[in-house]
Short mmCIF file of C-alpha atoms in Angstrom, two decimals:
data_model
loop_
_atom_site.label_atom_id
_atom_site.label_comp_id
_atom_site.label_asym_id
_atom_site.label_seq_id
_atom_site.Cartn_x
_atom_site.Cartn_y
_atom_site.Cartn_z
CA UNK A 234 -65.91 -50.14 -14.49
CA UNK A 235 -64.95 -52.82 -11.99
CA UNK A 236 -61.27 -52.29 -12.86
CA UNK A 237 -61.52 -48.55 -12.21
CA UNK A 238 -63.18 -49.13 -8.85
CA UNK A 239 -60.38 -51.53 -7.89
CA UNK A 240 -57.72 -48.92 -8.72
CA UNK A 241 -59.48 -46.31 -6.60
CA UNK A 242 -59.72 -48.68 -3.67
CA UNK A 243 -56.02 -49.56 -3.93
CA UNK A 244 -55.03 -45.87 -3.94
CA UNK A 245 -57.21 -45.22 -0.91
CA UNK A 246 -55.67 -48.13 0.98
CA UNK A 247 -52.19 -46.91 0.09
CA UNK A 248 -52.93 -43.36 1.32
CA UNK A 249 -54.43 -44.71 4.52
CA UNK A 250 -51.45 -46.97 5.07
CA UNK A 251 -49.08 -44.06 4.49
CA UNK A 252 -50.90 -41.87 7.01
CA UNK A 253 -48.04 -39.31 7.62
CA UNK A 254 -48.34 -36.40 5.20
CA UNK A 255 -46.91 -32.94 4.76
CA UNK A 256 -49.69 -30.45 4.22
CA UNK A 257 -47.55 -27.53 3.02
CA UNK A 258 -47.53 -27.28 -0.78
CA UNK A 259 -44.34 -26.90 -2.78
CA UNK A 260 -43.63 -23.26 -3.55
CA UNK A 261 -41.11 -20.60 -4.59
CA UNK A 262 -40.07 -17.87 -2.20
CA UNK A 263 -38.26 -14.62 -3.06
CA UNK A 264 -36.57 -12.54 -0.40
CA UNK A 265 -34.12 -9.66 -0.25
CA UNK A 266 -30.54 -10.02 0.88
CA UNK A 267 -30.25 -9.47 4.63
CA UNK A 268 -33.88 -10.37 5.34
CA UNK A 269 -35.31 -13.50 7.03
CA UNK A 270 -36.92 -16.27 4.98
CA UNK A 271 -39.69 -18.37 6.50
CA UNK A 272 -39.76 -21.88 5.01
CA UNK A 273 -42.98 -23.68 6.02
CA UNK A 274 -43.24 -27.43 6.59
CA UNK A 275 -46.34 -28.66 8.44
CA UNK A 276 -47.30 -32.32 8.72
CA UNK A 277 -49.92 -34.68 10.18
CA UNK A 278 -49.45 -38.13 11.73
CA UNK A 279 -51.61 -41.21 11.67
CA UNK A 280 -52.52 -43.48 14.55
CA UNK A 281 -50.23 -46.18 13.26
CA UNK A 282 -47.17 -43.89 13.16
CA UNK A 283 -45.54 -45.03 16.37
CA UNK A 284 -41.83 -44.81 15.54
CA UNK A 285 -39.43 -42.04 16.70
CA UNK A 286 -39.88 -38.66 15.02
CA UNK A 287 -37.05 -37.54 12.75
CA UNK A 288 -37.03 -34.20 10.90
CA UNK A 289 -34.36 -33.24 8.39
CA UNK A 290 -33.82 -30.17 6.22
CA UNK A 291 -31.50 -30.38 3.23
CA UNK A 292 -30.19 -27.74 0.83
CA UNK A 293 -29.47 -28.39 -2.82
CA UNK A 294 -27.32 -25.36 -3.79
CA UNK A 295 -27.90 -23.53 -7.07
CA UNK A 296 -24.41 -24.66 -8.06
CA UNK A 297 -25.04 -28.17 -9.35
CA UNK A 298 -21.45 -29.14 -8.60
CA UNK A 299 -22.18 -29.09 -4.86
CA UNK A 300 -23.84 -32.06 -3.16
CA UNK A 301 -26.93 -31.80 -0.95
CA UNK A 302 -26.14 -30.48 2.52
CA UNK A 303 -27.98 -31.23 5.77
CA UNK A 304 -28.56 -27.83 7.40
CA UNK A 305 -30.61 -28.79 10.50
CA UNK A 306 -31.75 -32.06 12.07
CA UNK A 307 -34.14 -33.16 14.79
CA UNK A 308 -33.60 -36.68 16.08
CA UNK A 309 -33.97 -38.36 19.46
CA UNK A 310 -35.61 -35.24 20.89
CA UNK A 311 -32.46 -33.20 20.12
CA UNK A 312 -31.74 -30.45 17.56
CA UNK A 313 -28.51 -30.39 15.56
CA UNK A 314 -27.91 -27.18 13.59
CA UNK A 315 -24.16 -27.15 12.97
CA UNK A 316 -23.99 -29.42 9.94
CA UNK A 317 -23.57 -26.68 7.31
CA UNK A 318 -20.93 -24.06 8.08
CA UNK A 319 -22.38 -21.40 5.73
CA UNK A 320 -25.69 -21.41 7.63
CA UNK A 321 -24.36 -22.04 11.12
CA UNK A 322 -26.21 -19.82 13.59
CA UNK A 323 -28.66 -18.60 10.92
CA UNK A 324 -31.16 -21.46 10.67
CA UNK A 325 -33.68 -22.31 13.41
CA UNK A 326 -36.94 -24.23 13.89
CA UNK A 327 -39.86 -21.87 14.40
CA UNK A 328 -41.72 -24.17 16.82
CA UNK A 329 -40.53 -25.19 20.26
CA UNK A 330 -42.64 -28.39 20.06
CA UNK A 331 -41.90 -30.19 16.81
CA UNK A 332 -44.17 -33.10 17.72
CA UNK A 333 -47.13 -30.77 17.29
CA UNK A 334 -46.75 -31.06 13.52
CA UNK A 335 -44.75 -27.91 12.62
CA UNK A 336 -41.25 -28.46 11.20
CA UNK A 337 -40.95 -24.97 9.64
CA UNK A 338 -37.65 -23.08 9.80
CA UNK A 339 -36.36 -19.52 9.57
CA UNK A 340 -33.19 -18.60 7.68
CA UNK A 341 -31.93 -15.23 8.91
CA UNK A 342 -29.64 -12.61 7.34
CA UNK A 343 -30.02 -14.06 3.87
CA UNK A 344 -27.02 -14.12 1.56
CA UNK A 345 -26.70 -14.81 -2.15
CA UNK A 346 -25.07 -18.13 -1.27
CA UNK A 347 -28.35 -19.24 0.34
CA UNK A 348 -30.05 -19.52 -3.04
CA UNK A 349 -31.16 -23.08 -3.77
CA UNK A 350 -33.78 -25.78 -3.20
CA UNK A 351 -34.66 -26.61 0.40
CA UNK A 352 -36.21 -30.00 1.17
CA UNK A 353 -38.12 -30.87 4.33
CA UNK A 354 -38.18 -34.59 5.29
CA UNK A 355 -40.35 -35.94 8.10
CA UNK A 356 -40.17 -39.57 9.23
CA UNK A 357 -42.15 -41.40 11.89
CA UNK A 358 -42.21 -45.08 11.10
CA UNK A 359 -43.82 -46.32 9.14
CA UNK A 360 -44.81 -42.92 7.72
CA UNK A 361 -42.45 -40.78 5.59
CA UNK A 362 -43.05 -37.48 3.79
CA UNK A 363 -41.10 -34.65 2.08
CA UNK A 364 -41.67 -31.31 0.35
CA UNK A 365 -39.41 -28.92 -1.60
CA UNK A 366 -39.23 -25.14 -1.50
CA UNK A 367 -37.30 -22.99 -3.97
CA UNK A 368 -35.61 -19.99 -2.33
CA UNK A 369 -34.36 -17.04 -4.35
CA UNK A 370 -32.35 -14.25 -2.72
CA UNK A 371 -32.43 -10.87 -4.48
CA UNK A 372 -30.54 -7.66 -3.82
CA UNK A 373 -32.50 -4.47 -3.33
CA UNK A 374 -31.45 -1.48 -5.42
CA UNK A 375 -29.18 0.77 -3.36
CA UNK A 376 -26.57 3.49 -3.71
CA UNK A 377 -28.39 4.96 -6.72
CA UNK A 378 -26.64 8.00 -8.27
CA UNK A 379 -28.13 10.57 -10.65
CA UNK A 380 -25.85 12.82 -12.71
CA UNK A 381 -25.51 14.78 -15.95
CA UNK A 382 -23.15 13.44 -18.59
CA UNK A 383 -22.16 16.47 -20.67
CA UNK A 384 -22.20 20.27 -20.54
CA UNK A 385 -25.47 21.83 -19.31
CA UNK A 386 -25.49 24.71 -21.80
CA UNK A 387 -28.18 26.02 -24.09
CA UNK A 388 -28.16 24.23 -27.44
CA UNK A 389 -25.98 21.36 -26.21
CA UNK A 390 -26.73 17.65 -26.19
CA UNK A 391 -26.18 15.74 -22.96
CA UNK A 392 -27.57 12.81 -20.98
CA UNK A 393 -29.31 12.32 -17.64
CA UNK A 394 -28.16 9.08 -16.04
CA UNK A 395 -29.50 6.97 -13.18
CA UNK A 396 -27.20 4.21 -11.91
CA UNK A 397 -27.74 2.00 -8.82
CA UNK A 398 -24.62 0.68 -7.12
CA UNK A 399 -26.23 -2.75 -6.72
CA UNK A 400 -29.55 -4.45 -7.36
CA UNK A 401 -30.78 -7.75 -8.75
CA UNK A 402 -32.22 -7.82 -12.24
CA UNK A 403 -34.67 -7.07 -13.66
CA UNK A 404 -34.65 -3.40 -12.70
CA UNK A 405 -37.35 -0.87 -13.53
CA UNK A 406 -36.74 2.89 -13.81
CA UNK A 407 -39.09 5.82 -13.43
CA UNK A 408 -38.19 9.49 -13.99
CA UNK A 409 -40.21 12.44 -12.66
CA UNK A 410 -39.84 16.22 -12.70
CA UNK A 411 -40.42 17.71 -9.25
CA UNK A 412 -39.98 21.47 -9.72
CA UNK A 413 -40.92 24.32 -12.03
CA UNK A 414 -43.22 23.07 -14.74
CA UNK A 415 -43.71 19.37 -13.99
CA UNK A 416 -44.55 18.73 -17.61
CA UNK A 417 -41.81 16.71 -19.26
CA UNK A 418 -40.63 17.37 -22.81
CA UNK A 419 -42.42 15.21 -25.34
CA UNK A 420 -39.13 13.85 -26.69
CA UNK A 421 -38.35 12.42 -23.26
CA UNK A 422 -41.50 10.35 -22.82
CA UNK A 423 -40.10 7.32 -24.63
CA UNK A 424 -37.17 7.20 -22.19
CA UNK A 425 -38.94 7.85 -18.89
CA UNK A 426 -38.55 4.17 -17.96
CA UNK A 427 -34.92 4.00 -19.03
CA UNK A 428 -31.75 4.50 -16.97
CA UNK A 429 -30.60 7.16 -19.49
CA UNK A 430 -32.46 10.15 -20.94
CA UNK A 431 -30.86 11.74 -24.01
CA UNK A 432 -31.33 15.52 -24.12
CA UNK A 433 -31.10 17.20 -27.53
CA UNK A 434 -30.71 20.94 -28.17
CA UNK A 435 -31.23 21.87 -24.51
CA UNK A 436 -33.24 24.93 -23.48
CA UNK A 437 -33.76 26.70 -20.15
CA UNK A 438 -37.20 25.07 -19.92
CA UNK A 439 -35.46 21.81 -19.10
CA UNK A 440 -34.03 23.25 -15.87
CA UNK A 441 -35.41 21.84 -12.64
CA UNK A 442 -35.19 19.01 -10.11
CA UNK A 443 -35.70 15.44 -11.30
CA UNK A 444 -36.07 12.15 -9.43
CA UNK A 445 -35.22 8.65 -10.60
CA UNK A 446 -36.73 5.62 -8.84
CA UNK A 447 -35.21 2.17 -9.36
CA UNK A 448 -37.25 -0.90 -8.47
CA UNK A 449 -37.06 -4.67 -8.52
CA UNK A 450 -39.19 -7.40 -6.96
CA UNK A 451 -37.80 -6.93 -3.44
CA UNK A 452 -37.27 -3.19 -3.03
CA UNK A 453 -36.61 0.24 -4.50
CA UNK A 454 -34.22 3.20 -4.26
CA UNK A 455 -34.33 6.82 -5.39
CA UNK A 456 -31.97 9.66 -6.28
CA UNK A 457 -32.44 13.37 -7.10
CA UNK A 458 -30.87 15.47 -9.84
CA UNK A 459 -30.72 19.26 -10.19
CA UNK A 460 -30.48 20.37 -13.83
CA UNK A 461 -29.50 23.99 -14.65
CA UNK A 462 -29.32 24.83 -18.35
CA UNK A 463 -27.20 28.00 -18.70
CA UNK A 464 -25.94 30.18 -21.60
CA UNK A 465 -22.69 29.07 -23.29
CA UNK A 466 -19.52 30.14 -21.51
CA UNK A 467 -16.80 32.40 -22.99
CA UNK A 468 -14.55 29.67 -24.23
CA UNK A 469 -12.13 32.04 -25.99
CA UNK A 470 -11.45 33.88 -22.73
CA UNK A 471 -11.00 30.60 -20.90
CA UNK A 472 -8.49 29.38 -23.47
CA UNK A 473 -6.57 32.70 -23.42
CA UNK A 474 -6.39 32.63 -19.63
CA UNK A 475 -5.07 29.08 -19.73
CA UNK A 476 -2.39 30.01 -22.28
CA UNK A 477 -1.26 33.03 -20.24
CA UNK A 478 -1.09 30.93 -17.11
CA UNK A 479 1.09 28.36 -18.87
CA UNK A 480 3.46 31.05 -20.20
CA UNK A 481 3.85 32.63 -16.76
CA UNK A 482 4.61 29.26 -15.31
CA UNK A 483 7.29 28.64 -17.94
CA UNK A 484 8.89 32.05 -17.26
CA UNK A 485 8.95 31.36 -13.53
CA UNK A 486 10.55 27.98 -14.09
CA UNK A 487 13.17 29.57 -16.37
CA UNK A 488 14.08 32.18 -13.74
CA UNK A 489 14.46 29.52 -11.08
CA UNK A 490 16.72 27.44 -13.33
CA UNK A 491 18.82 30.50 -14.23
CA UNK A 492 19.32 31.53 -10.59
CA UNK A 493 20.28 28.02 -9.58
CA UNK A 494 22.78 27.77 -12.43
CA UNK A 495 24.32 31.15 -11.58
CA UNK A 496 24.69 30.28 -7.92
CA UNK A 497 26.31 26.97 -8.82
CA UNK A 498 28.87 28.73 -11.06
CA UNK A 499 29.75 31.23 -8.29
CA UNK A 500 30.37 28.44 -5.81
CA UNK A 501 32.53 26.62 -8.34
CA UNK A 502 34.61 29.79 -8.95
CA UNK A 503 35.16 30.37 -5.23
CA UNK A 504 36.39 26.81 -4.83
CA UNK A 505 38.88 27.22 -7.71
CA UNK A 506 40.31 30.50 -6.31
CA UNK A 507 40.66 29.06 -2.86
CA UNK A 508 42.44 26.06 -4.28
CA UNK A 509 45.03 28.29 -6.06
CA UNK A 510 46.14 30.06 -2.84
CA UNK A 511 49.14 28.26 -1.27
CA UNK A 512 48.76 28.21 2.45
CA UNK A 513 52.38 27.02 3.09
CA UNK A 514 54.06 30.23 1.68
CA UNK A 515 54.79 32.87 4.40
CA UNK A 516 53.68 36.45 3.78
CA UNK A 517 56.30 38.87 2.26
CA UNK A 518 58.39 41.03 4.57
CA UNK A 519 57.29 44.58 5.13
CA UNK A 520 59.48 46.81 3.00
CA UNK A 521 58.62 49.81 5.10
CA UNK A 522 59.99 48.24 8.28
CA UNK A 523 63.16 47.13 6.44
CA UNK A 524 63.82 50.60 5.14
CA UNK A 525 63.18 52.17 8.52
CA UNK A 526 65.52 49.84 10.36
CA UNK A 527 68.23 50.36 7.80
CA UNK A 528 67.91 54.12 7.77
CA UNK A 529 67.63 54.22 11.54
CA UNK A 530 70.92 52.44 11.90
CA UNK A 531 72.54 54.85 9.44
CA UNK A 532 71.14 57.81 11.31
CA UNK A 533 72.65 56.67 14.56
CA UNK A 534 75.96 56.18 12.83
CA UNK A 535 75.82 59.60 11.23
CA UNK A 536 75.17 61.32 14.54
CA UNK A 537 78.41 60.03 15.98
CA UNK A 538 80.65 61.11 13.13
CA UNK A 539 82.50 64.39 12.71
CA UNK A 540 81.90 66.81 9.86
CA UNK A 541 85.33 66.25 8.44
CA UNK A 542 84.64 62.74 7.34
CA UNK A 543 80.86 63.13 6.68
CA UNK A 544 81.26 63.66 2.99
CA UNK A 545 83.24 60.55 2.30
CA UNK A 546 81.17 58.48 4.67
CA UNK A 547 77.85 59.55 3.28
CA UNK A 548 78.88 58.62 -0.22
CA UNK A 549 80.12 55.25 0.84
CA UNK A 550 77.14 54.37 3.10
CA UNK A 551 74.42 55.64 0.75
CA UNK A 552 75.86 53.57 -1.99
CA UNK A 553 75.39 50.47 0.17
CA UNK A 554 71.59 50.85 0.64
CA UNK A 555 69.88 47.93 -1.14
CA UNK A 556 68.42 49.26 -4.30
CA UNK A 557 65.21 47.23 -4.07
CA UNK A 558 64.27 48.20 -0.51
CA UNK A 559 65.36 51.83 -0.83
CA UNK A 560 64.10 52.78 -4.26
CA UNK A 561 60.62 51.37 -3.79
CA UNK A 562 58.78 53.64 -1.41
CA UNK A 563 56.24 52.08 0.94
CA UNK A 564 52.68 52.15 -0.43
CA UNK A 565 50.80 52.04 2.85
CA UNK A 566 48.21 54.87 2.89
CA UNK A 567 48.56 55.34 6.63
CA UNK A 568 52.30 56.03 6.76
CA UNK A 569 53.94 59.24 5.55
CA UNK A 570 57.31 59.07 3.81
CA UNK A 571 60.26 59.22 6.21
CA UNK A 572 62.23 62.49 6.31
CA UNK A 573 65.82 62.71 7.57
CA UNK A 574 67.65 65.88 8.77
CA UNK A 575 71.48 66.09 8.82
CA UNK A 576 73.51 69.06 10.23
CA UNK A 577 77.24 69.64 9.89
CA UNK A 578 79.75 72.56 9.64
CA UNK A 579 82.30 73.20 6.92
CA UNK A 580 84.53 76.24 6.60
CA UNK A 581 82.58 78.01 9.43
CA UNK A 582 79.19 77.51 7.64
CA UNK A 583 76.46 75.35 9.14
CA UNK A 584 74.78 73.06 6.54
CA UNK A 585 71.39 71.43 7.13
#
């Protein structure tokens, strides 16, 4: 009994000698990403605590490979809050007078990297005290999308799905029917708290508007889904239309290829013909003009001759006409054949 009393007295003397104490209990705090976390740290001082007041907050990151980081410090009546780059500008003391016994801080615009254990240390010689607070940052469900996976036709099987874009686990789901008969099919009841509802042998009674609410410890999000169960479509007609469309497309492509090939061949032929024509050969002489000049010269000669020698002259001169130029008549459609008229007298008779 005496020994127990001595132990109690020693503990009381130790507590009295310590004097400085932090009254805030250790705790765990959960907040959503983007929100502000209030981390309390209140303390009391004893009469014997006469040294300078020093307050220090440290962060032990969730990643054990990182060392403890000083995030804010009060010393010599000055505040230093630029020790930790990841929290620079986002951590502040809540009290303007720290000597009043309030060393609490606010961490604003929380990020997932802020998760960890925060430790508050208060020192005023000879007193020293510290407390730890566990901070967890969660992500609210957001960007939730509801949709139907499958064909919404009578007799078909498909699924109703509810998927949030982001959100910290664990997530809870809740489906509700908002229109028509709000009574849900019995087969769905087991999946009303699931992200997926499997629909079997669908009927028109399933049609309506549904909502899905996703929740976690820091928030919730909701999406809506319109379900319309319709009769089966004419699949044979759809397939036939698709086949006809493909055939028409193939025919059109074939025509385009044929026209291009034909045009290419015509251009190639024109180039070959043009290449065969020799530009350095002069055009042939006009046979019509040659014959005319020759016959004109003969005509002038004949006019000056007498009838007595006409017979012998005509035989000799006509025999000298070039056979090629004379025998081949001009083929020009615009010129008529040349006609010549000769008049002479013999034995008192005029011959034309």
